[in-house]
PDB file of N, CA, C and O in Angstrom:
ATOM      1  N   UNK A   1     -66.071-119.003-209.178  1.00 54.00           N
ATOM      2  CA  UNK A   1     -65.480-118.599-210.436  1.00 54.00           C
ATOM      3  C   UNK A   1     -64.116-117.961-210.153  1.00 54.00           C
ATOM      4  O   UNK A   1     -63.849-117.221-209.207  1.00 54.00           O
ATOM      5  N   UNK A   2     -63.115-118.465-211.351  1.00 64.00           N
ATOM      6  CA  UNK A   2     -61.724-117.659-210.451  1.00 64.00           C
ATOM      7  C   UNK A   2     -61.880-116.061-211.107  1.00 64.00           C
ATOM      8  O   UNK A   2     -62.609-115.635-212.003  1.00 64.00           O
ATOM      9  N   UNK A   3     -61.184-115.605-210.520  1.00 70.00           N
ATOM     10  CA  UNK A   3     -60.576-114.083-210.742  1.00 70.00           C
ATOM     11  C   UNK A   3     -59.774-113.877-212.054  1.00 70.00           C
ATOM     12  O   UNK A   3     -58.641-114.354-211.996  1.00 70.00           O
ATOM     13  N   UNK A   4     -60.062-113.349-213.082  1.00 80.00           N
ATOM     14  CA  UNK A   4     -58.775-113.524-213.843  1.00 80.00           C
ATOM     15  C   UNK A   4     -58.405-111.839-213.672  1.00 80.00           C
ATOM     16  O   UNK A   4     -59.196-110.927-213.433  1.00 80.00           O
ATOM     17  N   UNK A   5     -57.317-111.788-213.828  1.00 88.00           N
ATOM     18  CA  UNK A   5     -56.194-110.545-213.291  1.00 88.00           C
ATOM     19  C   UNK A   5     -55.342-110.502-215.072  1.00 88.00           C
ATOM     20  O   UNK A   5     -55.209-111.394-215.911  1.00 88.00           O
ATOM     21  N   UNK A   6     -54.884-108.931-215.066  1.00 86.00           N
ATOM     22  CA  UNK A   6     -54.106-108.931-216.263  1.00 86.00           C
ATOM     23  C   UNK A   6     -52.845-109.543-216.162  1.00 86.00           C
ATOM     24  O   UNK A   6     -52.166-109.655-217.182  1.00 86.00           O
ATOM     25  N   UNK A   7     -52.313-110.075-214.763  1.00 90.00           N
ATOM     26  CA  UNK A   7     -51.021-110.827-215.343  1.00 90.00           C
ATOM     27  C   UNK A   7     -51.434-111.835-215.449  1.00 90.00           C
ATOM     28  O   UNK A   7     -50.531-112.533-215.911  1.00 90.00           O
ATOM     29  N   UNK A   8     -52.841-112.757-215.209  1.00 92.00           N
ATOM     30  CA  UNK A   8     -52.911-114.174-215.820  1.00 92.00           C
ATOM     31  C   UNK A   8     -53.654-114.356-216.636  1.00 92.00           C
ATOM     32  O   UNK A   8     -53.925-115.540-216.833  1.00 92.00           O
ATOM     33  N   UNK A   9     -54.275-113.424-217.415  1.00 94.00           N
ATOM     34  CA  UNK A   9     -54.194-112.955-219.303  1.00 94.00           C
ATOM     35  C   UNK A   9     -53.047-112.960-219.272  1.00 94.00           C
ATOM     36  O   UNK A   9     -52.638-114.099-219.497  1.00 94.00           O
ATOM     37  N   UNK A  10     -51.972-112.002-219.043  1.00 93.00           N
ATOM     38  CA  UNK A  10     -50.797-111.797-219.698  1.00 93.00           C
ATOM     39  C   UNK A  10     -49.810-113.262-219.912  1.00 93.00           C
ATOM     40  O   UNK A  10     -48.983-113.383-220.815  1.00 93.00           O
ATOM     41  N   UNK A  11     -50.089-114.230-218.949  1.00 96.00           N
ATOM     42  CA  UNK A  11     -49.048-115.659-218.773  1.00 96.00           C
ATOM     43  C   UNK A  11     -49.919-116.463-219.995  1.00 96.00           C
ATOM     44  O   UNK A  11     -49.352-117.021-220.936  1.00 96.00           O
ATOM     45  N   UNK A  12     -51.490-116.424-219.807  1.00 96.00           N
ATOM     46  CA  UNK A  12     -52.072-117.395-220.823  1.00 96.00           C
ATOM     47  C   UNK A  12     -51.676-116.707-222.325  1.00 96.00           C
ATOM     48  O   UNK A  12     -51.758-117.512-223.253  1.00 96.00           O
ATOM     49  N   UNK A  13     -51.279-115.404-222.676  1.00 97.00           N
ATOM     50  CA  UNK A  13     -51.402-115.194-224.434  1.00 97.00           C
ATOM     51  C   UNK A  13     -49.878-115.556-224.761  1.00 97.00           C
ATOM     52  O   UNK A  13     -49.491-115.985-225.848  1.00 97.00           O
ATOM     53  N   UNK A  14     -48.905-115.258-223.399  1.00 98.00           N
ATOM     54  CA  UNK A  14     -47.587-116.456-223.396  1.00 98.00           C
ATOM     55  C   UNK A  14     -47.800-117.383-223.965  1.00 98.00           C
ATOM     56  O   UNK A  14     -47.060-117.554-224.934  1.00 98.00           O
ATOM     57  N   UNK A  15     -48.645-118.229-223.764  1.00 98.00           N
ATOM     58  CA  UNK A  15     -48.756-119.640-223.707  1.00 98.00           C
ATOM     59  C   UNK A  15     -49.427-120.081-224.661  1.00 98.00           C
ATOM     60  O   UNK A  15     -49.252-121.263-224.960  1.00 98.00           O
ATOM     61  N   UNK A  16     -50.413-119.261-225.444  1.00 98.00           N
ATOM     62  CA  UNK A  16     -50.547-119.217-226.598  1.00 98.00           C
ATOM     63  C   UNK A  16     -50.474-119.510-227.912  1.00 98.00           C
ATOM     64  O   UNK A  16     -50.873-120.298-228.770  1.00 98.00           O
ATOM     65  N   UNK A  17     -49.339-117.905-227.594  1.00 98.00           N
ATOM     66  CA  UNK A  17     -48.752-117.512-228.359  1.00 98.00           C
ATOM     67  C   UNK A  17     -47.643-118.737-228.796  1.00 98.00           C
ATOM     68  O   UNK A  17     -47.592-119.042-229.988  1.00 98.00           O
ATOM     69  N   UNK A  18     -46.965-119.271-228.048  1.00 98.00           N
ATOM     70  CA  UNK A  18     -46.336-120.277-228.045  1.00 98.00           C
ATOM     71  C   UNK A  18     -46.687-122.161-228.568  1.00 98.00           C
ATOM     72  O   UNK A  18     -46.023-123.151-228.876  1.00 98.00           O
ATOM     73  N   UNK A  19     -48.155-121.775-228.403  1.00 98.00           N
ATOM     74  CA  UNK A  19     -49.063-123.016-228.721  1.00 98.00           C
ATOM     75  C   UNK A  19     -49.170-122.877-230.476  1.00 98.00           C
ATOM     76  O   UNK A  19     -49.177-123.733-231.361  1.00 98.00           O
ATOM     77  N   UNK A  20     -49.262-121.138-230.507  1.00 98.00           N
ATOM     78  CA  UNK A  20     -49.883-121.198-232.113  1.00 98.00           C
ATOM     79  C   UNK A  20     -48.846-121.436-232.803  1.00 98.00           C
ATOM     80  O   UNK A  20     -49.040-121.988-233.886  1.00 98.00           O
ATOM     81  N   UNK A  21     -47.194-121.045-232.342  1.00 97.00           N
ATOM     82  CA  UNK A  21     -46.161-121.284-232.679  1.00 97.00           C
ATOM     83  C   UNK A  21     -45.953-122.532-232.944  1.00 97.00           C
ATOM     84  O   UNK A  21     -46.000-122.648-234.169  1.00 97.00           O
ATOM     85  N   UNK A  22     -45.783-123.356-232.535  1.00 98.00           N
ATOM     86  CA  UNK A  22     -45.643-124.940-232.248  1.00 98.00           C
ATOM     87  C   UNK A  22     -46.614-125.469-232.890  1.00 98.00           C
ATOM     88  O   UNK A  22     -46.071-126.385-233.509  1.00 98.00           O
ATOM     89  N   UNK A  23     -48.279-125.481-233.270  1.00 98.00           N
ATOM     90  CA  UNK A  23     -48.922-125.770-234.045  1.00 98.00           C
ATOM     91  C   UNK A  23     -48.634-125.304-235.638  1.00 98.00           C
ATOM     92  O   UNK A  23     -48.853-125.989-236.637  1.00 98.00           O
ATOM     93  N   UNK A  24     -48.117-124.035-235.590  1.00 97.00           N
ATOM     94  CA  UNK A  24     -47.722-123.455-237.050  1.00 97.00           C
ATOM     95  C   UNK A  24     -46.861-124.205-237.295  1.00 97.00           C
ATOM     96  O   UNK A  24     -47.263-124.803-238.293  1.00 97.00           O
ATOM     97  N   UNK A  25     -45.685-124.668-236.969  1.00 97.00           N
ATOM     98  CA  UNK A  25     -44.540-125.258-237.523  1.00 97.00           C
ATOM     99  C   UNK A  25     -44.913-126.669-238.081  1.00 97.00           C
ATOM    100  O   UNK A  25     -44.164-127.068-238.973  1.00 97.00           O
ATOM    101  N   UNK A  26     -45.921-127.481-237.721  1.00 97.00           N
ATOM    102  CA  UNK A  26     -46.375-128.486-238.026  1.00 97.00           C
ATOM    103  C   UNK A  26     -47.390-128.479-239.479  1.00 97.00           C
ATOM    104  O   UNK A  26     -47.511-129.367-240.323  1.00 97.00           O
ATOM    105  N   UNK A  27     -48.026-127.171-239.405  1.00 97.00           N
ATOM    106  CA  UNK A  27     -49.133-126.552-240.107  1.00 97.00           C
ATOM    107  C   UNK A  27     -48.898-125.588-241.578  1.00 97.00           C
ATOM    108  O   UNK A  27     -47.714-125.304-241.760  1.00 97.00           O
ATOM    109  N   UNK A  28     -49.619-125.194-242.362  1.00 95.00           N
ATOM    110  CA  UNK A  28     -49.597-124.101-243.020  1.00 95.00           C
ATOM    111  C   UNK A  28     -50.061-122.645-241.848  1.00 95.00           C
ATOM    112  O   UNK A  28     -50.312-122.828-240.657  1.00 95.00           O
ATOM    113  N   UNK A  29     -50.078-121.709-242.310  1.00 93.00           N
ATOM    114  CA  UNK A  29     -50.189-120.689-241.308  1.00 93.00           C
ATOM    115  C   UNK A  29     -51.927-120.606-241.958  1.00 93.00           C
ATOM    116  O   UNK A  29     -52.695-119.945-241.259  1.00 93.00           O
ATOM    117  N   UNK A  30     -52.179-120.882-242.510  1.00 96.00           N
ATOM    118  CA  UNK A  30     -53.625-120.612-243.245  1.00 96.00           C
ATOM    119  C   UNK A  30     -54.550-122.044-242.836  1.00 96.00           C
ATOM    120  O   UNK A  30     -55.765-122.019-243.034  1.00 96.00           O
ATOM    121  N   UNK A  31     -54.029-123.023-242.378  1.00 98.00           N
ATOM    122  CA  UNK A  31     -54.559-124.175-241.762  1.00 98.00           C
ATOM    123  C   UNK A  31     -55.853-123.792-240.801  1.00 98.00           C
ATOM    124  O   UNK A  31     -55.998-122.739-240.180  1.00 98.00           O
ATOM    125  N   UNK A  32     -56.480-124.578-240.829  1.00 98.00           N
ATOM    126  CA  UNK A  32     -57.699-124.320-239.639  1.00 98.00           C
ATOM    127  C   UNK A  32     -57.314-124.340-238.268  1.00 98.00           C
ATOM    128  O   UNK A  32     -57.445-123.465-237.411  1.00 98.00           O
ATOM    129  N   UNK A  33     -56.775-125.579-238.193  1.00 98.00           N
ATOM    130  CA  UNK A  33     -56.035-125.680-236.792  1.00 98.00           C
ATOM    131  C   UNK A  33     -55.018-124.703-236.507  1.00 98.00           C
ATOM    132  O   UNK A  33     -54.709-124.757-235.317  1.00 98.00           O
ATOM    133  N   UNK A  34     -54.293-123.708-237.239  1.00 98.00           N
ATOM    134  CA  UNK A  34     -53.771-122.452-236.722  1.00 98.00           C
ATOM    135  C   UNK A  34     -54.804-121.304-236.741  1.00 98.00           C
ATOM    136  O   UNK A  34     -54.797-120.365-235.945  1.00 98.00           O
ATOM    137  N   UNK A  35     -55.513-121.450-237.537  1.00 98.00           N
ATOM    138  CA  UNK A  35     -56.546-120.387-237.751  1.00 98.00           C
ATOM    139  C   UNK A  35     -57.115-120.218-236.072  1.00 98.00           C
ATOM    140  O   UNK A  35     -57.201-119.156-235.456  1.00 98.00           O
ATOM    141  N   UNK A  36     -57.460-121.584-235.571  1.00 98.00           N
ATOM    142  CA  UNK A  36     -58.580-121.919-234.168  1.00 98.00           C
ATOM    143  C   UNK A  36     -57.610-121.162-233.344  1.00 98.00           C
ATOM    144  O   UNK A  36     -57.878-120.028-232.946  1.00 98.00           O
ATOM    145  N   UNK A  37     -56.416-121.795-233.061  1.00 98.00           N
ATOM    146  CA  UNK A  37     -55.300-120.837-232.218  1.00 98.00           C
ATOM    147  C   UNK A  37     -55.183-119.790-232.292  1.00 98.00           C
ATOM    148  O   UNK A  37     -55.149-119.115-231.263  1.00 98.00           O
ATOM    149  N   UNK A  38     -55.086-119.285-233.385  1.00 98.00           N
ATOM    150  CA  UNK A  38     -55.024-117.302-233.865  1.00 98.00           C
ATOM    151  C   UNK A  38     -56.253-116.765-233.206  1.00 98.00           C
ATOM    152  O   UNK A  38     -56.238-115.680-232.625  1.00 98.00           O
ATOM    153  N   UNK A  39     -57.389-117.567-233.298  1.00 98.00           N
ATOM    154  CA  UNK A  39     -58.320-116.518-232.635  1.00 98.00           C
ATOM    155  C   UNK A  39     -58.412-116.935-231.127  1.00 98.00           C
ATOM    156  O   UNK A  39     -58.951-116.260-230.250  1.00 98.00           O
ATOM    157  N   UNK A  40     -57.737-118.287-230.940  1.00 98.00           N
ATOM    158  CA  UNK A  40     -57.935-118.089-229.383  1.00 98.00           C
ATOM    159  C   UNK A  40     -57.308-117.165-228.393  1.00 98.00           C
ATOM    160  O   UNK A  40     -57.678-116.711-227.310  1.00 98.00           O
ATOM    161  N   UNK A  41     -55.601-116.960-229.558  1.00 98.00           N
ATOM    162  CA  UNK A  41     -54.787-115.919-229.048  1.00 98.00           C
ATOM    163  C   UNK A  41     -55.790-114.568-228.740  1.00 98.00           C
ATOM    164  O   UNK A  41     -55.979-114.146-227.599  1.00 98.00           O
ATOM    165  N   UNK A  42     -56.536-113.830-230.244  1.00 97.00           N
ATOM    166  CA  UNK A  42     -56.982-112.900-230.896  1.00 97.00           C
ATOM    167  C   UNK A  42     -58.163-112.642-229.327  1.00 97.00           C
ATOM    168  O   UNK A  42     -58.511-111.500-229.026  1.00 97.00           O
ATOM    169  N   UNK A  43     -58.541-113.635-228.662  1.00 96.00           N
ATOM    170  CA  UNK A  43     -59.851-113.501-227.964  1.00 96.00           C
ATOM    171  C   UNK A  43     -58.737-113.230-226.424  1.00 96.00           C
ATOM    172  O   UNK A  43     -59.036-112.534-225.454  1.00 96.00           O
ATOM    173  N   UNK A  44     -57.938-113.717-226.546  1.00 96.00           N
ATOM    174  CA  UNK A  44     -57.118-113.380-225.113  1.00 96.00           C
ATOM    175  C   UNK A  44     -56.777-112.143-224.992  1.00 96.00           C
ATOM    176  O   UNK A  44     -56.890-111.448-223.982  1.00 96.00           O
ATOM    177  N   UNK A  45     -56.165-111.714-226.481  1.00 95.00           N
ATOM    178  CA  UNK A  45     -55.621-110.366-226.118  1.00 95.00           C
ATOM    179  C   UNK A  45     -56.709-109.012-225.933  1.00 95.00           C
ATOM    180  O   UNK A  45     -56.562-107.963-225.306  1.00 95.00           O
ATOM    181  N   UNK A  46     -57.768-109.485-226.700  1.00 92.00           N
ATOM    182  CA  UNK A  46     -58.868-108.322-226.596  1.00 92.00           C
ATOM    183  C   UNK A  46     -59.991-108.564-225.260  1.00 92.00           C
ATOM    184  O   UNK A  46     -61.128-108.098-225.183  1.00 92.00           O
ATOM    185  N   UNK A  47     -59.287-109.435-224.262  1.00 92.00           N
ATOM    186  CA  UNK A  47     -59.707-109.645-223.130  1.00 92.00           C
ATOM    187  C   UNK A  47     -58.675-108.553-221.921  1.00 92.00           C
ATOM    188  O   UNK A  47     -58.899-107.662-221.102  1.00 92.00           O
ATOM    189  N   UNK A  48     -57.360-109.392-222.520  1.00 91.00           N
ATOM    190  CA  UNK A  48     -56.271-108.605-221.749  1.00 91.00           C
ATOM    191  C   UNK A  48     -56.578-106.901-221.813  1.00 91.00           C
ATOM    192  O   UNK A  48     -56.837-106.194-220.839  1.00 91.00           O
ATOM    193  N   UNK A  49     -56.479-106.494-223.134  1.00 89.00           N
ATOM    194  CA  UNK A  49     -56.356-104.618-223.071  1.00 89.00           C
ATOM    195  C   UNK A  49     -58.407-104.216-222.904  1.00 89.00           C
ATOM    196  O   UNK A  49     -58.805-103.053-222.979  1.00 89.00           O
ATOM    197  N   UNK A  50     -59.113-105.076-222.746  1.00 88.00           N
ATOM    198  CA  UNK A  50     -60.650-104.537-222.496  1.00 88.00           C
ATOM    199  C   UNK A  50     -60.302-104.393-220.503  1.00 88.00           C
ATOM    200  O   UNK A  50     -60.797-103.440-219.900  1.00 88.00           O
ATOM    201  N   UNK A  51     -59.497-105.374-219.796  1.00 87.00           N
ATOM    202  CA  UNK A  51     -59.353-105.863-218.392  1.00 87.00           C
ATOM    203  C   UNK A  51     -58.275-103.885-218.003  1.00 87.00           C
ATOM    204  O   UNK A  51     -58.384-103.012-217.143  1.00 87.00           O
ATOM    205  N   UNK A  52     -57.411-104.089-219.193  1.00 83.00           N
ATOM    206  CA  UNK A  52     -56.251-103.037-218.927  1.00 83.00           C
ATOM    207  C   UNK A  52     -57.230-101.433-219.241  1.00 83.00           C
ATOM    208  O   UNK A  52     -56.905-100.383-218.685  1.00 83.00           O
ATOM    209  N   UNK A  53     -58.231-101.517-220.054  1.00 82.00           N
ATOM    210  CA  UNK A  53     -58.228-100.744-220.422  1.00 82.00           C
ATOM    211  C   UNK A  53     -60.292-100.019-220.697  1.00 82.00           C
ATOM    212  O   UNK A  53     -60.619 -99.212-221.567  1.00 82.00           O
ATOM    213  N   UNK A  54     -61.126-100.581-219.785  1.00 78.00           N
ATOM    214  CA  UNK A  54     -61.915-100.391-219.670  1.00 78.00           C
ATOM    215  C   UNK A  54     -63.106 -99.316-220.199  1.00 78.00           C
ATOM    216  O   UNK A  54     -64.305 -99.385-220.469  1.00 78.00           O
ATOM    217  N   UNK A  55     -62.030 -98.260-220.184  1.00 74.00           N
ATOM    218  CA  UNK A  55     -63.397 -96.835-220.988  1.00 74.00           C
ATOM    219  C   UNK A  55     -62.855 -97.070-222.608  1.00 74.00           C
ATOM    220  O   UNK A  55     -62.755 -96.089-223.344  1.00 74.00           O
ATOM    221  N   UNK A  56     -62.557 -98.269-223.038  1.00 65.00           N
ATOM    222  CA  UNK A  56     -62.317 -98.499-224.574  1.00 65.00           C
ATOM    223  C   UNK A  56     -64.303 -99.540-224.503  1.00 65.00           C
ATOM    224  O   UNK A  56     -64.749-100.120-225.493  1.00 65.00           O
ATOM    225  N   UNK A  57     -64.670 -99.509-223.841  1.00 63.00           N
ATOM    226  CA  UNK A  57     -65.899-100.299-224.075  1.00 63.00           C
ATOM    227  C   UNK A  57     -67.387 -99.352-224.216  1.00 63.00           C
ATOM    228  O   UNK A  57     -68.409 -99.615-224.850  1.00 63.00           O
ATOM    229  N   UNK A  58     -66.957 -97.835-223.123  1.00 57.00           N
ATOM    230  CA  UNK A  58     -67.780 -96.711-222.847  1.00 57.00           C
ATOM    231  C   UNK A  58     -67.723 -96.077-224.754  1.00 57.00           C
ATOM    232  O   UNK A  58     -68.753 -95.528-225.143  1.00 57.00           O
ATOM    233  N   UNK A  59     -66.656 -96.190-225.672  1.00 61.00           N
ATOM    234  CA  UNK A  59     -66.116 -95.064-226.693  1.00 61.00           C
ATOM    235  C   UNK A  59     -66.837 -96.093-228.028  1.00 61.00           C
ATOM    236  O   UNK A  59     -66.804 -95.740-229.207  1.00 61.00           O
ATOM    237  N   UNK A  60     -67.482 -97.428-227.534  1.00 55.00           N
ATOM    238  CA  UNK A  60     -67.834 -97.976-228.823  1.00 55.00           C
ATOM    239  C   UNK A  60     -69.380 -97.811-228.934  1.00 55.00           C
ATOM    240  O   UNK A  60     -69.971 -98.196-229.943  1.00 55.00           O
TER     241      UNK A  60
END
């Protein structure tokens, strides 16, 4: 299994972020197919700051 590290969260919500961009412009922003992207972003980033930020999991 690889390692994921916060700078390669940090390169994938880049990449994303950039995907949902490029799908939006084609899309309504309320489209499903941006919707799927928004949360794939939405699931990266609350991966990234849970990886950055660990006793946010001890406080829930």
């Amino acid at each position: 299994m690889a390692v994921i590290t916060a700078e390669n969260l940090h390169h994938a919500i880049e990449r994303k972020r950039d995907e949902l961009y490029e799908v939006a412009s084609r899309h309504s922003w309320t489209s499903p197919e941006v919707i799927h992207v928004s949360q794939e972003l939405d699931t990266l980033i609350t991966r990234h700051v849970l990886l950055k930020h660990p006793e946010e999991l001890l406080t829930r």
